[in-house]
XYZ file of C-alpha atoms in Angstrom:
247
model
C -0.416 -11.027 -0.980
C 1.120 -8.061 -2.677
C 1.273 -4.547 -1.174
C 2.117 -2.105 -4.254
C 3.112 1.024 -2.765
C 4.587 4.240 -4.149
C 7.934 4.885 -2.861
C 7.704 8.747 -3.011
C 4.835 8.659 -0.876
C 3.960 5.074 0.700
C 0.174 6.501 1.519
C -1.037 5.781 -1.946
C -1.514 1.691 -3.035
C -2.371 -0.290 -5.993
C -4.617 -2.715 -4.412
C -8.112 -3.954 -5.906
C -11.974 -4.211 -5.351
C -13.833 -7.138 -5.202
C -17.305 -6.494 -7.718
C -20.882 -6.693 -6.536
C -21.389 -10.007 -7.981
C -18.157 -11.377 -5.627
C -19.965 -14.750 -3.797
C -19.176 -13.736 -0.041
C -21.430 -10.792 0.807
C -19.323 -9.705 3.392
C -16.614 -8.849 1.115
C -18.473 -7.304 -1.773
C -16.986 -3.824 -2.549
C -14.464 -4.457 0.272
C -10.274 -3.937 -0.734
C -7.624 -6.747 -1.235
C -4.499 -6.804 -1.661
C -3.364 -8.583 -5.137
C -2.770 -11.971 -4.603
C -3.965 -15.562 -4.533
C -4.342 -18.889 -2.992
C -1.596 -21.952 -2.730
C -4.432 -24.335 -4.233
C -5.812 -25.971 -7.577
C -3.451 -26.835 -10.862
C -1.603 -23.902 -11.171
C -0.185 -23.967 -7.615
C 1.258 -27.540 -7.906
C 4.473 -25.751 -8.740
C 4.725 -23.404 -6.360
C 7.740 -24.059 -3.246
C 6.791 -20.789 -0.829
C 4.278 -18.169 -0.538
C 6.723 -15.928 -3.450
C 6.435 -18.627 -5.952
C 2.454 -17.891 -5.377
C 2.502 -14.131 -5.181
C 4.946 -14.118 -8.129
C 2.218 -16.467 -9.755
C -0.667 -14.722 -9.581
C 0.939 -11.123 -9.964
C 1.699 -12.631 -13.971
C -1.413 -14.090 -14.388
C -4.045 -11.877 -12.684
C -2.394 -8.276 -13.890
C -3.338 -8.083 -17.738
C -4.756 -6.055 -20.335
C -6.837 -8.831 -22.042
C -10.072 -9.504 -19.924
C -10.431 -13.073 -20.272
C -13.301 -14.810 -19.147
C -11.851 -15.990 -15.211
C -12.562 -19.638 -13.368
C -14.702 -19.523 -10.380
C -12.816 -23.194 -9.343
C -10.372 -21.866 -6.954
C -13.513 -20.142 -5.210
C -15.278 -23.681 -5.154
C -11.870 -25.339 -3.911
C -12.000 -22.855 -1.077
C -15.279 -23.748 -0.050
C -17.101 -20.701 -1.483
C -19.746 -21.284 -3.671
C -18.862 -19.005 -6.609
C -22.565 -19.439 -7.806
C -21.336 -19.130 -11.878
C -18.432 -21.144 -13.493
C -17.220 -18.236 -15.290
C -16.802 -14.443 -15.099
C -15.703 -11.477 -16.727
C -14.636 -8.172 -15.384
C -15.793 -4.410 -15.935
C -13.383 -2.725 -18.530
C -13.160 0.151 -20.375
C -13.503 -0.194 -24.275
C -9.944 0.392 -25.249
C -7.814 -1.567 -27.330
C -3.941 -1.705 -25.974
C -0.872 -0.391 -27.763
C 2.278 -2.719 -27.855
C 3.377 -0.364 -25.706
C 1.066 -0.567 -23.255
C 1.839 -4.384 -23.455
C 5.002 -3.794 -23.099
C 4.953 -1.456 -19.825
C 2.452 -3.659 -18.400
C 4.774 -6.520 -18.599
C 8.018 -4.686 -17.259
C 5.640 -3.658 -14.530
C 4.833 -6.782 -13.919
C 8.948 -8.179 -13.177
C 9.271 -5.211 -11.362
C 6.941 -5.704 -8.456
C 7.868 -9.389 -8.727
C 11.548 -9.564 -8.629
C 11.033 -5.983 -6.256
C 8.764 -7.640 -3.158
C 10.308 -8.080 0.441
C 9.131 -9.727 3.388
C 6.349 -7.756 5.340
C 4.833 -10.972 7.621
C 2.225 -14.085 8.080
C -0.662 -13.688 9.766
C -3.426 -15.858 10.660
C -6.566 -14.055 9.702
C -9.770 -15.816 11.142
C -12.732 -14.558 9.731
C -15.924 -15.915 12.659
C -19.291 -17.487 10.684
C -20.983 -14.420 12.673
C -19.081 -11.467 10.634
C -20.454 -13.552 7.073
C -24.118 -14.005 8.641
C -24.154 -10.004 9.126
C -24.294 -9.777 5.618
C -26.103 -12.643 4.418
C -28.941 -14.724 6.595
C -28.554 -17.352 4.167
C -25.122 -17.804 4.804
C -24.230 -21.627 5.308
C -20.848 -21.574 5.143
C -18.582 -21.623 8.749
C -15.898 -19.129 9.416
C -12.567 -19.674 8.605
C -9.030 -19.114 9.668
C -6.233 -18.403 6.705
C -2.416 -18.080 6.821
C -1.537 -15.014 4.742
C 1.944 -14.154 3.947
C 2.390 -10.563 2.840
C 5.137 -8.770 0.850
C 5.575 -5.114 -0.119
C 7.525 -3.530 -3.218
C 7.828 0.341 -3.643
C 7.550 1.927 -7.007
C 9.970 4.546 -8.200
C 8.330 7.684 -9.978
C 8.945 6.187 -13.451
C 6.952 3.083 -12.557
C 4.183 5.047 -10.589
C 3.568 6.780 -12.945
C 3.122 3.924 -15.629
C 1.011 2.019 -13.825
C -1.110 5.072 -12.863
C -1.305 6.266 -16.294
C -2.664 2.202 -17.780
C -5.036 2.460 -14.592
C -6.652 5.717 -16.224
C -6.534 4.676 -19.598
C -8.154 0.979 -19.158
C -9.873 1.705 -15.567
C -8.932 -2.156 -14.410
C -5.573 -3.963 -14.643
C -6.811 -7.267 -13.462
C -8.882 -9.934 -15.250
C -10.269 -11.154 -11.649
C -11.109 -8.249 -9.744
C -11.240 -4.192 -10.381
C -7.979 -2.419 -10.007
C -7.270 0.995 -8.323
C -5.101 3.629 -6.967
C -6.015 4.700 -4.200
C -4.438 6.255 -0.514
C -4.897 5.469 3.532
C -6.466 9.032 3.396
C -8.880 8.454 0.615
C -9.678 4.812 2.340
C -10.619 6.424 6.007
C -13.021 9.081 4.485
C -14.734 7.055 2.090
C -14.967 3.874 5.038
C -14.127 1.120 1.993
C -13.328 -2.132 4.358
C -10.681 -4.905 3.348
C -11.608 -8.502 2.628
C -10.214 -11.528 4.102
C -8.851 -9.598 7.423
C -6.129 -8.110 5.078
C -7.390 -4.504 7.000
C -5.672 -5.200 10.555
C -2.125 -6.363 8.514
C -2.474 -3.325 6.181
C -3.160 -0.938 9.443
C 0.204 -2.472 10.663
C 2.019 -1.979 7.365
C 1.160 1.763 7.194
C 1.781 2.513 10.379
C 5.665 0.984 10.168
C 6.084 3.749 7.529
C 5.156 6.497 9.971
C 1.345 7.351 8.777
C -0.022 7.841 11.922
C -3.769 8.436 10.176
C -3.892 4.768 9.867
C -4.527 4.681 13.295
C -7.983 5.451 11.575
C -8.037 2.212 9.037
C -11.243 0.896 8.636
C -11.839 -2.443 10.364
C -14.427 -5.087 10.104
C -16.022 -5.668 13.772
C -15.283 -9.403 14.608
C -12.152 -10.523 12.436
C -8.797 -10.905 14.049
C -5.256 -10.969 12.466
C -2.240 -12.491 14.173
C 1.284 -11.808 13.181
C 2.977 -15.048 13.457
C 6.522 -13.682 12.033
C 8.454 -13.533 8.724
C 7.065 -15.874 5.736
C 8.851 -19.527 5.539
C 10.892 -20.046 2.903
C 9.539 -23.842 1.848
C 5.671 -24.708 1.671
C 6.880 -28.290 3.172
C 7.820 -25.628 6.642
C 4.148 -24.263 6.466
C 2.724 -27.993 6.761
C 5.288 -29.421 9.173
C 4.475 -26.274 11.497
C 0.524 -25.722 10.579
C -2.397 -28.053 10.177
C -2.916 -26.727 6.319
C -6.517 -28.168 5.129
C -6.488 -26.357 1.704
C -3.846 -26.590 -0.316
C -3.093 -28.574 -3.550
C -4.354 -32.040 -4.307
C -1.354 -34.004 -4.503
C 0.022 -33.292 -1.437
């Protein structure tokens, strides 16, 4: 997963939203980081967790909102409940230059990410029954490797000027800018168990008010150390059940 920071001021993140119509309950509305899953066709190609963020940071960030796949959801074990999806936008029609910025952006944060950790996230079946009776599917533990890149100025403002002009940058979820400050006072939760990790990661820059993060009650993170640099280390280490077919 990607944290997109700004340099001049490491409070504020590009990070998105996952919609009302997102097939976990739990997680409707909540924040994630911008990233995917090492799992279906796409992934087959993949050698570490940067392959994967690298990945999905090209194909997820666009300006054209094409209709998304729900398989990786069914792959995962969460029934997506439609086969296909499209996300809110507003009605503008990009420049080549907005193309253009959004696609420098793009190798920025990609060639720009470092190392932040893995974590085992386990998210109990009690925290998704809260939210929905008719839950039937079982908790879950996930290994999530996180990285960080922090924007210049020049890029911060670029990707904060497309986020006002087109309102979502993503073609799978809702983009926004947004800060730790802004997070505590409104009380907007993080999916997946991505809010104990992100606590961590603010707090190493100094921003004490994310002592304040909002948590969900019952999920626990682990740090487990720095991401592996082969896939083939994850699964001689870690009894992986999800991950692409061929292996």
């Amino acid at each position: 997963m990607a944290i997109i920071i700004r340099a001049s001021n490491p409070s504020q993140i590009f990070i998105e939203l996952k919609d009302d119509g997102y097939p976990m309950k739990t997680f409707r509305r909540c924040l994630c980081p911008i990233g995917g899953n090492w799992i279906g066709e796409a992934a087959k190609c993949d050698q570490n967790p940067l392959d994967t963020v690298r990945r999905e940071i090209m194909e997820e960030i666009c300006l054209e909102k094409r209709t998304a796949s729900t398989i990786e959801l069914d792959l995962l074990g969460i029934k997506p409940g439609r086969s296909f999806y499209q996300v809110p936008t507003i009605d503008q029609i990009p420049t080549s230059d907005d193309i253009k910025i959004l696609d420098e952006l793009k190798q920025v944060i990609a060639e720009g990410l470092v190392p932040f950790g893995d974590y085992i996230n386990t998210i109990p079946k009690s925290v998704l029954d809260r939210s929905d009776p008719e839950n039937e599917r079982d908790g879950f533990s996930a290994l999530v490797s996180y990285w960080a890149v922090a924007l210049d100025e020049q890029r911060w403002k670029e990707i904060t000027a497309l986020q006002e002009k087109f309102g979502n940058l993503s073609n799978e979820s809702i983009t926004l800018v947004t800060s730790v400050d802004e997070i505590i006072e409104v009380g907007v939760k993080t999916a997946f168990g991505h809010d104990r990790p992100l606590k961590e990661f603010f707090l190493c820059y100094g921003l004490h008010s994310a002592q304040q993060f909002p948590l969900i009650n019952g999920i626990s993170s682990q740090e487990i150390g720095k991401p592996l640099a082969s896939y083939q280390e994850y699964l001689e280490r870690y009894e992986i059940l999800k991950k692409p077919k061929f292996l």
